Coordinates of C-alpha atoms in Angstrom, one line a residue:
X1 CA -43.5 16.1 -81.8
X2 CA -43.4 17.9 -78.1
X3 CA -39.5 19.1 -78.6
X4 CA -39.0 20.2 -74.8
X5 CA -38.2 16.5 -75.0
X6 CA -35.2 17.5 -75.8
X7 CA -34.6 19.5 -72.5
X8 CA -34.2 15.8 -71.0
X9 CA -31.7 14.9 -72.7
X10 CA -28.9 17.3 -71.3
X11 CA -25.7 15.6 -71.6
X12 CA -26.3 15.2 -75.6
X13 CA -27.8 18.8 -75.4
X14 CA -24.2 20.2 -73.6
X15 CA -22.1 18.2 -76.2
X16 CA -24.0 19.7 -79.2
X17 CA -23.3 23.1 -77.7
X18 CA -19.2 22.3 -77.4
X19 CA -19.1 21.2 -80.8
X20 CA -20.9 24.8 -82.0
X21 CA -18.7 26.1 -79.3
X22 CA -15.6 24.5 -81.3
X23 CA -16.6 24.7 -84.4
X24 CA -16.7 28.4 -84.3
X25 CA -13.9 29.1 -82.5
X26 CA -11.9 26.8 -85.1
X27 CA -13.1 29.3 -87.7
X28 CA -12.5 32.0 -85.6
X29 CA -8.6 31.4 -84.4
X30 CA -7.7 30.2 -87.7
X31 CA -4.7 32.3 -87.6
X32 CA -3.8 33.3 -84.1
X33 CA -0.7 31.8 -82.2
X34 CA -2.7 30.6 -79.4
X35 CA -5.5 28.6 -81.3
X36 CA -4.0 25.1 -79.9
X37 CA -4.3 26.4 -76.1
X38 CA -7.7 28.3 -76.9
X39 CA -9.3 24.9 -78.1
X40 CA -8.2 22.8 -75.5
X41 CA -9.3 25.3 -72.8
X42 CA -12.9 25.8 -74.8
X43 CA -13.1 21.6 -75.0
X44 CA -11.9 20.5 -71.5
X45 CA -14.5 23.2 -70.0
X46 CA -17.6 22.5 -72.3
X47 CA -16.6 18.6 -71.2
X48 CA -16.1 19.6 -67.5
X49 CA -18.9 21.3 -67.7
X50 CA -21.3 18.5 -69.4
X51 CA -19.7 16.1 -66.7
X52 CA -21.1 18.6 -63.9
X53 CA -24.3 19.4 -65.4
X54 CA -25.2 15.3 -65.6
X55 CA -23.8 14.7 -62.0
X56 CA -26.0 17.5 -61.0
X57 CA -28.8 17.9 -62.7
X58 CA -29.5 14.7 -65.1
X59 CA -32.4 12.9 -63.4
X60 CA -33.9 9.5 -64.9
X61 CA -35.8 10.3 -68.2
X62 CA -37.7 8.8 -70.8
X63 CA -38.2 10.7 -73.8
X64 CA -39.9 10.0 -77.4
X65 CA -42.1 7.4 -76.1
X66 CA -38.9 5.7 -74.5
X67 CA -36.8 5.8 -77.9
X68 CA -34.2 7.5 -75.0
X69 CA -34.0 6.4 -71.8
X70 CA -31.2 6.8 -69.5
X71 CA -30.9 6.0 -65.3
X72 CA -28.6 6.9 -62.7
X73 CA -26.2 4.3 -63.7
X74 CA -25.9 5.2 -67.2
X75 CA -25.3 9.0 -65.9
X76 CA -22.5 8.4 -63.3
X77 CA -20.9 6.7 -66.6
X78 CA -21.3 9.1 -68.4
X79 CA -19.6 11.6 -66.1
X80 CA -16.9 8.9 -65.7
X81 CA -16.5 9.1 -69.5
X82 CA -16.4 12.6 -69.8
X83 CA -13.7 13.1 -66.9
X84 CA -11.6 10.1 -69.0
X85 CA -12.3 12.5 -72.2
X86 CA -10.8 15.5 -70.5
X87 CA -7.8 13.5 -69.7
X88 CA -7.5 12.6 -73.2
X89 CA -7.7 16.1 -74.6
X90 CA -4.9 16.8 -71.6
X91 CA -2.5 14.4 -72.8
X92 CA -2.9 15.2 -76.8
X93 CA -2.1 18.6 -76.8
X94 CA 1.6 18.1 -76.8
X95 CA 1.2 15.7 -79.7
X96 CA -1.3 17.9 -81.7
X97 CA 1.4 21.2 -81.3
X98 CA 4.2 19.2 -82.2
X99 CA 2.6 17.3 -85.4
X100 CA 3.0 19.1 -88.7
X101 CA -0.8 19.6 -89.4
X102 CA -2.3 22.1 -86.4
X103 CA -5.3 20.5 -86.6
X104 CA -6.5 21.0 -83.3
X105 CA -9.8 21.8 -84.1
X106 CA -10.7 19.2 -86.3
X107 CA -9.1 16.2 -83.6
X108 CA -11.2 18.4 -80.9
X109 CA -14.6 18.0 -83.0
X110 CA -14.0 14.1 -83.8
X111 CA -13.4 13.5 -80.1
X112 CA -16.8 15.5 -79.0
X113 CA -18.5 13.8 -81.9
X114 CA -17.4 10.1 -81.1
X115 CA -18.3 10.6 -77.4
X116 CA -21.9 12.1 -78.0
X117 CA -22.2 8.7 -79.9
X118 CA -21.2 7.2 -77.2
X119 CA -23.7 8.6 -74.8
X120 CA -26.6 8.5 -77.4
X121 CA -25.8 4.4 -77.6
X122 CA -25.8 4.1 -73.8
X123 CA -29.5 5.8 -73.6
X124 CA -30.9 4.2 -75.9
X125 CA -34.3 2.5 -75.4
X126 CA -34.7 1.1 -79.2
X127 CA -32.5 -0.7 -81.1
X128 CA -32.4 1.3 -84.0
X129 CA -31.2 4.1 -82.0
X130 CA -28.9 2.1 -80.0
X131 CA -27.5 1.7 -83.7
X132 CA -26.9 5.3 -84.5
X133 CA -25.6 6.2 -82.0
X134 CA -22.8 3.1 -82.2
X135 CA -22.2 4.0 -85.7
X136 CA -22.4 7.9 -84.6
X137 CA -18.7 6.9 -82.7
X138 CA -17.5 4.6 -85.2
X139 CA -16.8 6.6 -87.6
X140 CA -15.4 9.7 -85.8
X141 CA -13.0 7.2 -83.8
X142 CA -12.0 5.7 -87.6
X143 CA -11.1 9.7 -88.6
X144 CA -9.0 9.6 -85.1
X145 CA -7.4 6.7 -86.2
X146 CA -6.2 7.9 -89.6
X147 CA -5.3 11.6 -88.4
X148 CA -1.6 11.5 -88.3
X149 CA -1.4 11.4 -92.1
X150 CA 1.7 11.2 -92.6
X151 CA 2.3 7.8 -90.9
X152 CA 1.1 4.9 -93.3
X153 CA 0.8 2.5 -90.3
X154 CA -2.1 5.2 -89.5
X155 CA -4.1 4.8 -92.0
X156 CA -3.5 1.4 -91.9
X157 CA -5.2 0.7 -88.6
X158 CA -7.9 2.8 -89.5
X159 CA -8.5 1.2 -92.6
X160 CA -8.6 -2.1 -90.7
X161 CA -10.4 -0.3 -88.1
X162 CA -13.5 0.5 -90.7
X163 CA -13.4 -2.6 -92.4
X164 CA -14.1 -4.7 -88.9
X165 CA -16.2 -1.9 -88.1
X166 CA -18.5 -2.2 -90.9
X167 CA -18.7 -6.1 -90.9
X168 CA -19.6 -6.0 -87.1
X169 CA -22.3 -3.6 -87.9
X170 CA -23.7 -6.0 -90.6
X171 CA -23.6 -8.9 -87.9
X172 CA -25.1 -6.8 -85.5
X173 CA -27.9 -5.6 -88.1
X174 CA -28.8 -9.2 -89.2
X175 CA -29.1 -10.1 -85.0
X176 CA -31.3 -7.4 -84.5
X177 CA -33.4 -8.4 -87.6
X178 CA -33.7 -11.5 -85.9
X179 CA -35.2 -10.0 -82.9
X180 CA -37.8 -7.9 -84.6
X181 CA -38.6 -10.9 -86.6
X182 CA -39.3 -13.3 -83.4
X183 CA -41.2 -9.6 -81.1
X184 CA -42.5 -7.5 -83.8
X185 CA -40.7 -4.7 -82.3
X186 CA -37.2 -2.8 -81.3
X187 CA -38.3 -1.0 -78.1
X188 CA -36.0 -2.7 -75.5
X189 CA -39.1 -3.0 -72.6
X190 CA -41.2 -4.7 -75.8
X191 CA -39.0 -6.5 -77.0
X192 CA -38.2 -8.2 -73.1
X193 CA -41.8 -8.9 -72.5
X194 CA -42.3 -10.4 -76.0
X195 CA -39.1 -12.5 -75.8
X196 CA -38.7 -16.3 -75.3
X197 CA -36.1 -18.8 -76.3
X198 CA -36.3 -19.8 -79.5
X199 CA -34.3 -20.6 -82.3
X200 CA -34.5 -17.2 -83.8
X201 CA -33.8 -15.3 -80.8
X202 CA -31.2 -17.5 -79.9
X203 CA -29.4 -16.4 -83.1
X204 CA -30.5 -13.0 -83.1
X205 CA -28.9 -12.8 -79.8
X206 CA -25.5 -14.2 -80.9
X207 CA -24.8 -12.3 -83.8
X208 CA -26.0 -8.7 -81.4
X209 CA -23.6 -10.2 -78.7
X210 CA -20.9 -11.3 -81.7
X211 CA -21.3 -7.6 -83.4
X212 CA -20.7 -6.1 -79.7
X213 CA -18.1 -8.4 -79.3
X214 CA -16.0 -6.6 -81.9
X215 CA -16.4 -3.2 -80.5
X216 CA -15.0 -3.9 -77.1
X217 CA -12.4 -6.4 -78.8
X218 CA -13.5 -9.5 -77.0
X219 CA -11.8 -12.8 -77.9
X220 CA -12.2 -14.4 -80.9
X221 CA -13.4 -10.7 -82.3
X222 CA -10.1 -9.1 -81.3
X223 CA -8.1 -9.3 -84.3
X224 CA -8.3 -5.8 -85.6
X225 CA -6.9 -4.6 -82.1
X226 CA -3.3 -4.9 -81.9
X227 CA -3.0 -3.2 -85.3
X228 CA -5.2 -0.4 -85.0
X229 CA -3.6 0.2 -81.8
X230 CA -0.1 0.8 -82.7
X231 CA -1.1 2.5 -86.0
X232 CA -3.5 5.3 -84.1
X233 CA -2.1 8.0 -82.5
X234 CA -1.1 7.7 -79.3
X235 CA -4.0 9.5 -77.9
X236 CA -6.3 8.1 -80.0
X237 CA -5.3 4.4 -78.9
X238 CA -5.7 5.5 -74.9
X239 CA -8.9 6.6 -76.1
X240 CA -10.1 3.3 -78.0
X241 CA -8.7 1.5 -74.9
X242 CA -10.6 3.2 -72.3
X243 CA -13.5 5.0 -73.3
X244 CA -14.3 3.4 -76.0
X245 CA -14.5 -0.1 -74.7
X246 CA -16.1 1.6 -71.5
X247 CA -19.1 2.7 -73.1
X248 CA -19.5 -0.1 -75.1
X249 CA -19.5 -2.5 -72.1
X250 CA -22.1 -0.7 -70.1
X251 CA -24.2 -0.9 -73.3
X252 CA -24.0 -4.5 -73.4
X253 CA -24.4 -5.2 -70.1
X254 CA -27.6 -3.3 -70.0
X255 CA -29.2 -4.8 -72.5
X256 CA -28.3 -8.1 -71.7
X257 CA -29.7 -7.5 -68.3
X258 CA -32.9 -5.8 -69.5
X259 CA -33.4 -7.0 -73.3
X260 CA -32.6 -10.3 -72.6
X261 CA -33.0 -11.2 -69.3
X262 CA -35.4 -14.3 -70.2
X263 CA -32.6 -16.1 -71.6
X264 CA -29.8 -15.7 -69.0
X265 CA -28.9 -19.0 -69.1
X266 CA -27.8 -19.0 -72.8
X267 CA -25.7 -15.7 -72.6
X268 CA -24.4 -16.6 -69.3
X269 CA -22.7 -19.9 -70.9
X270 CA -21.9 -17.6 -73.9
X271 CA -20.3 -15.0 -71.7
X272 CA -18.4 -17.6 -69.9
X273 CA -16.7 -18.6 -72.6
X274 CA -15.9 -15.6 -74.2
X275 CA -14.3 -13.9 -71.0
X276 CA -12.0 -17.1 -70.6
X277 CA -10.7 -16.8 -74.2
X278 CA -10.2 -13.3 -73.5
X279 CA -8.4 -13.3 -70.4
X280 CA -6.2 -16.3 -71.4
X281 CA -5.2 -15.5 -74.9
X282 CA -4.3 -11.9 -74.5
X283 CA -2.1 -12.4 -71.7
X284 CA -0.5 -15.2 -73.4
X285 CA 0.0 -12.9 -76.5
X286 CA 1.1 -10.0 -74.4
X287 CA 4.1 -11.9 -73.1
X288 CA 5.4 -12.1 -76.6
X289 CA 5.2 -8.0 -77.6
X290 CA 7.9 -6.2 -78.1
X291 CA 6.4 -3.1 -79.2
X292 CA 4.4 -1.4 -76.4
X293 CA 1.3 -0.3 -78.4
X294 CA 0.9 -3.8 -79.4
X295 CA 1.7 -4.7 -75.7
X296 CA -1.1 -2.7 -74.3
X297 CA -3.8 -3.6 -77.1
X298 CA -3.7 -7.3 -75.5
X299 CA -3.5 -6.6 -72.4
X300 CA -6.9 -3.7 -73.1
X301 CA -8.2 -7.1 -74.5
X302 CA -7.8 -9.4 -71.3
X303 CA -9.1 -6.2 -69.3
X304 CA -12.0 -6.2 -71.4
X305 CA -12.4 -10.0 -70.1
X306 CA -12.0 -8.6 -66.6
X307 CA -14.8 -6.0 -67.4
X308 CA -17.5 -8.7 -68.7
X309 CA -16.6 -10.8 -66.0
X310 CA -18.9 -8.2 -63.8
X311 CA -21.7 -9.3 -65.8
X312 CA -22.2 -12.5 -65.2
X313 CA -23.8 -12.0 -62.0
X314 CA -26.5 -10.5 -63.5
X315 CA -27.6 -7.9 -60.9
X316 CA -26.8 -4.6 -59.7
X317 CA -23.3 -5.2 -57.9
X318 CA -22.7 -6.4 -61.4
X319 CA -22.9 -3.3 -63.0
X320 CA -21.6 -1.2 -60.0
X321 CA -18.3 -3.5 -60.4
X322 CA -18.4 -2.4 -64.0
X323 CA -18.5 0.8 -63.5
X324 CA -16.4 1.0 -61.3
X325 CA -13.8 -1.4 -62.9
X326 CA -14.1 1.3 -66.1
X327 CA -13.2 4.4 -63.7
X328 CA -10.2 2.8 -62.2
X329 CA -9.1 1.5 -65.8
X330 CA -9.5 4.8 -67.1
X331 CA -6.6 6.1 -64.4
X332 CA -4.6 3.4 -64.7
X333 CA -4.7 2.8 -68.4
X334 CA -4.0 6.7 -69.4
X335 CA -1.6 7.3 -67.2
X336 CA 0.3 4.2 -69.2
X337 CA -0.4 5.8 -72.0
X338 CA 0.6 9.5 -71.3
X339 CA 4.3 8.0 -70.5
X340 CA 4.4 6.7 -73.7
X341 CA 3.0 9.1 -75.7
X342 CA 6.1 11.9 -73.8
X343 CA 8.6 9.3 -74.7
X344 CA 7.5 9.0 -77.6
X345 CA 7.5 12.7 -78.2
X346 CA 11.3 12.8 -76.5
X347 CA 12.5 9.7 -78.7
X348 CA 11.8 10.3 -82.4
X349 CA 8.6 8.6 -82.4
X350 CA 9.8 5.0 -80.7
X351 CA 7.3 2.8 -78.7
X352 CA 9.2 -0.2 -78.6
X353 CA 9.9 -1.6 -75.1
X354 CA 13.7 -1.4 -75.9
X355 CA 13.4 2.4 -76.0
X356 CA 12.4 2.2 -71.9
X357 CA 16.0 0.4 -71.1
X358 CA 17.5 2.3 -68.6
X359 CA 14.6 4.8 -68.4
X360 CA 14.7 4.7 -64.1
X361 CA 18.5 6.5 -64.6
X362 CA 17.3 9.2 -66.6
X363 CA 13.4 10.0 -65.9
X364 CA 13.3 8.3 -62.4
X365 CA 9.9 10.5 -61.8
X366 CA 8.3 9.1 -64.8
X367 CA 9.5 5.5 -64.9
X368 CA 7.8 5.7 -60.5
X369 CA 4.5 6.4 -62.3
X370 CA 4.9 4.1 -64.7
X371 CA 5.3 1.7 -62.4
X372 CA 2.3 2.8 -60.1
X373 CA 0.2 2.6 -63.2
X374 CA 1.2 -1.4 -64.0
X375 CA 0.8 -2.6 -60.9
X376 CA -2.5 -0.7 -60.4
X377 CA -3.4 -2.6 -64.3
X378 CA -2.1 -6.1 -62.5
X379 CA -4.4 -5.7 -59.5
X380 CA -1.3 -5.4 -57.1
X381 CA -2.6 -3.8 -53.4
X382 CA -2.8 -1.5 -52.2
X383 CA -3.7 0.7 -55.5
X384 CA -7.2 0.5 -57.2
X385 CA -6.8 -1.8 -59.7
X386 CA -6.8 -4.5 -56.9
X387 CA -10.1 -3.1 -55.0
X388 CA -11.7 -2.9 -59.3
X389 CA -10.8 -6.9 -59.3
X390 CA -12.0 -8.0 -56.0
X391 CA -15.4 -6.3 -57.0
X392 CA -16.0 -7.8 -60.5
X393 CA -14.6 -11.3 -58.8
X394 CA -17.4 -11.0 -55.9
X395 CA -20.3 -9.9 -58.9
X396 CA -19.1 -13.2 -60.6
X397 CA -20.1 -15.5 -58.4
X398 CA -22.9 -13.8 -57.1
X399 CA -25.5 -15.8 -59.0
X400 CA -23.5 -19.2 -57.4
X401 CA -23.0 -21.0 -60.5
X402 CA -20.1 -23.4 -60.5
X403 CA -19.1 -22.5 -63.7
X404 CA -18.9 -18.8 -62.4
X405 CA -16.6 -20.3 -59.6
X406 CA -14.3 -22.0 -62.0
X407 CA -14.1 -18.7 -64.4
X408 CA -13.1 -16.2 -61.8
X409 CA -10.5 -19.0 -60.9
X410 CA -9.4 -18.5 -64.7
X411 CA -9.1 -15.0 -64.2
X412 CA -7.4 -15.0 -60.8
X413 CA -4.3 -17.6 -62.0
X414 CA -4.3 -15.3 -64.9
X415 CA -4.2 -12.0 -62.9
X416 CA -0.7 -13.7 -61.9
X417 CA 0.3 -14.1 -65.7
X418 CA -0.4 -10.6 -66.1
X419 CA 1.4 -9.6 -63.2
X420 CA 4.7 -11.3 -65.1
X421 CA 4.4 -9.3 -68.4
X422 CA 3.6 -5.9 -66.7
X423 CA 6.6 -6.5 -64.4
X424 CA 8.6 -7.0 -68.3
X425 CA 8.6 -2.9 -68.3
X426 CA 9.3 -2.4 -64.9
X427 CA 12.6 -4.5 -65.5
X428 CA 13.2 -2.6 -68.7
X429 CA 13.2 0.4 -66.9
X430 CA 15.2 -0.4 -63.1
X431 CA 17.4 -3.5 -64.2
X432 CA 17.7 -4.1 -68.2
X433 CA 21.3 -2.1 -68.4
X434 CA 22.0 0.3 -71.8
X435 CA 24.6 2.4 -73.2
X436 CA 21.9 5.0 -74.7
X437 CA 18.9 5.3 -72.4
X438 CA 16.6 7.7 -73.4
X439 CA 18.2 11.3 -72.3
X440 CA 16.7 13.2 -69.3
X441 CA 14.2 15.6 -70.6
X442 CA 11.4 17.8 -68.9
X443 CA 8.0 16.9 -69.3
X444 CA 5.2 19.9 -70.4
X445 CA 2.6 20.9 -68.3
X446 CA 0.2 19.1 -69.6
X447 CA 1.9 15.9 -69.4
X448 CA 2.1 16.5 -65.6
X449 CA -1.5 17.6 -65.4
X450 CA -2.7 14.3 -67.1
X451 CA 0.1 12.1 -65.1
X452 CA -1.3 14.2 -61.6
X453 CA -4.2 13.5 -62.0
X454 CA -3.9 9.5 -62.9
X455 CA -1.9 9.1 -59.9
X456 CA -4.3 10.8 -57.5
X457 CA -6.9 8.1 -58.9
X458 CA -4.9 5.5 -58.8
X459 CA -3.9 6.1 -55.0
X460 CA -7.3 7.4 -54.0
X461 CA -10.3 5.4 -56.0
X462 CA -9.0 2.3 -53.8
X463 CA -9.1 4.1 -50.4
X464 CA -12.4 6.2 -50.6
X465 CA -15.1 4.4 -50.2
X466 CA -17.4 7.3 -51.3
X467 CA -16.4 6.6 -54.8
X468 CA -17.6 3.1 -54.8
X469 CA -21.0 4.1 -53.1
X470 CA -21.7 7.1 -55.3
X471 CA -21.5 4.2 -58.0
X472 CA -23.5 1.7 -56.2
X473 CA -26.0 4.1 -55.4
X474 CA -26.7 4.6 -58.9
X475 CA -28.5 0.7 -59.5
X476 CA -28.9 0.0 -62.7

């Protein structure tokens, strides 16, 4: 084994180094009054500084006789996914130093581990190590899940996170089984040039797409999410939301594109209907929540529709939608999520939608960014979310299939339903009238840092066109 091979695989290589980093500074600061500060400065600069060394210095590689394999495209999402990670660590620390365990470096580790998982699944160039690295942020994110302790509804979702975690992984499994059974091999370039449509295939590639399916919470695989969301920390569910599902749909896309590119025409049809199901049954669902975790699980399910929507066109502008779609998500979606997890810091732990009645009289700065965040989430112009749904729509009917013209219909009537239930906040907070709205109370650094910059993407990622064409660029 030539292990300079490893030398090409530098984001992995810089996460590795923050979890030493963190691990031995967690050992270190056991007992010092500024271990929670020290741990999130050591994380957010080993991220920042993994995002900058892959933005700079990450070139296309193959490695291990194409076992890894990453491309432009796969790096700008990783740097997309790292910035989104060092949001994440922003928004927590609040949370983490007013919990009763002080845990900060264990929730610090899980996060580095789950998203070196992540970025290990996205360059893979074999199945099996597609695999690990899925199940490498699996289980990390299941920890997440179950880390406020002393909450049952915690441990809860993350037991009902696992459970559909491990039973996707067994669909998944017997699909790829199916593949090496029809090629004779799990290399991804093999495995396209030996592929044809057959019955074997054909199954192989619904249970891969149906094990997939459960990871980014696609409709009918979805049924874990609402639960999991509202028992996970609040953190930990803008995590699963975002990053999560971000990394798992550039994963997908790619090796639909590439792996199975000689049978479009099945997972086209297959696609199709999933992202209709998706779309239409989360926002119908979403209407009806009345707690706001819940709320924003289906509506992270319909966006996940919105997301695979970009695929369909099966090129590049496809994946440059997606991509782009995931970045503007991440802002949006976070910034949603950091309002609720300083309310719920400020409200002894509610997350119900009646706890944001009257919020506009008391926190009129918050409930604005709220609002900026919705209506960026509902596509409304002129903020980013509407420029991230005009570019998926136009990689939808690239490949001019009439079906693809009547599916981005589907998700343009329902960009109108979604509208409705987003706007079901906004009225909570301006117009729904209460005796005891939620007193005024001063947000903590960190809250503003994570709400600043949310805002600044949610205003600028529409408007700056250099943003879209760095992502173009990148190709697939």
């Amino acid at each position: 084994m030539n292990y300079s091979e490893f030398l090409k695989m530098i984001p992995e290589a810089f996460l590795v180094l923050a979890l030493i980093i963190v691990f031995v500074a967690d050992f270190c600061l056991a007992k010092t009054k500024m271990k929670g500060y020290t741990m999130q400065f050591l994380t957010v600069g080993m991220l920042v500084v993994t995002a900058a060394a892959t933005l700079l210095w990450t070139q296309p590689e193959s490695a291990f006789g194409g076992l890894y394999v990453t491309s432009a495209a796969v790096n700008v999402m990783k740097v997309i996914l790292a910035a989104g990670t060092v949001i994440v660590c922003i928004m927590a620390q609040p949370w983490i130093q007013k919990s009763a365990m002080k845990l900060e470096g264990e929730f610090y580790m899980l996060l580095i581990s789950t998203l070196l998982g992540m970025f290990t699944m996205m360059s893979s160039g074999n199945f099996l190590l597609f695999f690990l690295g899925l199940e490498m942020a699996s289980v990390p994110l299941a920890c997440m899940v179950a880390f406020d302790r002393h909450r049952k509804e915690s441990a809860e979702g993350a037991a009902k996170y696992i459970l559909v975690a491990t039973f996707s992984s067994g669909v998944m499994l017997f699909g790829i089984s199916f593949i090496y059974a029809a090629t004779g091999t799990l290399y991804f370039d093999d495995v396209a040039a030996k592929m044809t449509a057959e019955p074997l295939t054909i199954m192989g590639l619904v249970f891969f797409f149906s094990g997939l399916g459960f990871k980014i919470s696609l409709v009918p695989f979805h049924f874990w999410t609402a639960d999991t969301y509202q028992g996970a920390p609040t953190p930990v569910t803008g995590y699963l939301s975002v990053i999560s599902k971000g990394a798992a749909a550039i994963t997908l896309c790619i090796i639909l594109m590439k792996v199975f590119q000689p049978m479009v025409e099945y997972w086209d049809y297959m696609l199709y209907i999933v992202i209709v199901l998706s779309i239409t049954v989360a926002n119908l669902f979403a209407i009806r929540q009345s707690e706001l975790k819940r709320f924003m699980a289906f509506s992270s399910i319909s966006q996940a529709g919105y997301i695979m929507l970009a695929v369909v066109g099966n090129n590049q502008l496809g994946v440059a939608a997606l991509t782009y779609y995931v970045l503007v998500y991440i802002v949006a979606n976070m910034a949603v999520f950091t309002v609720i997890n300083v309310v719920e810091q400020n409200n002894g732990g509610r997350t119900d939608m009646a706890a944001y009645n009257g919020f506009y009289q008391t926190n009129p700065k918050l409930s604005f960014l709220m609002t900026l965040a919705l209506f960026s989430l509902a596509g409304i112009p002129p903020f980013a979310g509407m420029f991230s749904k005009f570019f998926v729509f136009m990689a939808g009917v690239q490949n001019g299939d009439p079906w693809a013209y009547f599916v981005v219909f589907i998700a343009l009537v329902n960009t109108v339903v979604s509208l409705y239930y987003y706007l079901l906040i906004v009225k909570a907070m301006y117009i729904t009238k209460t005796d005891s709205p939620l007193p005024t109370f001063q947000s903590d650094l960190n809250t503003r840092t994570a709400l600043a910059i949310c805002t600044a993407g949610i205003a600028l990622f529409g408007v700056v066109s250099c943003i879209y064409e760095w992502i173009a660029a990148a190709g697939l």
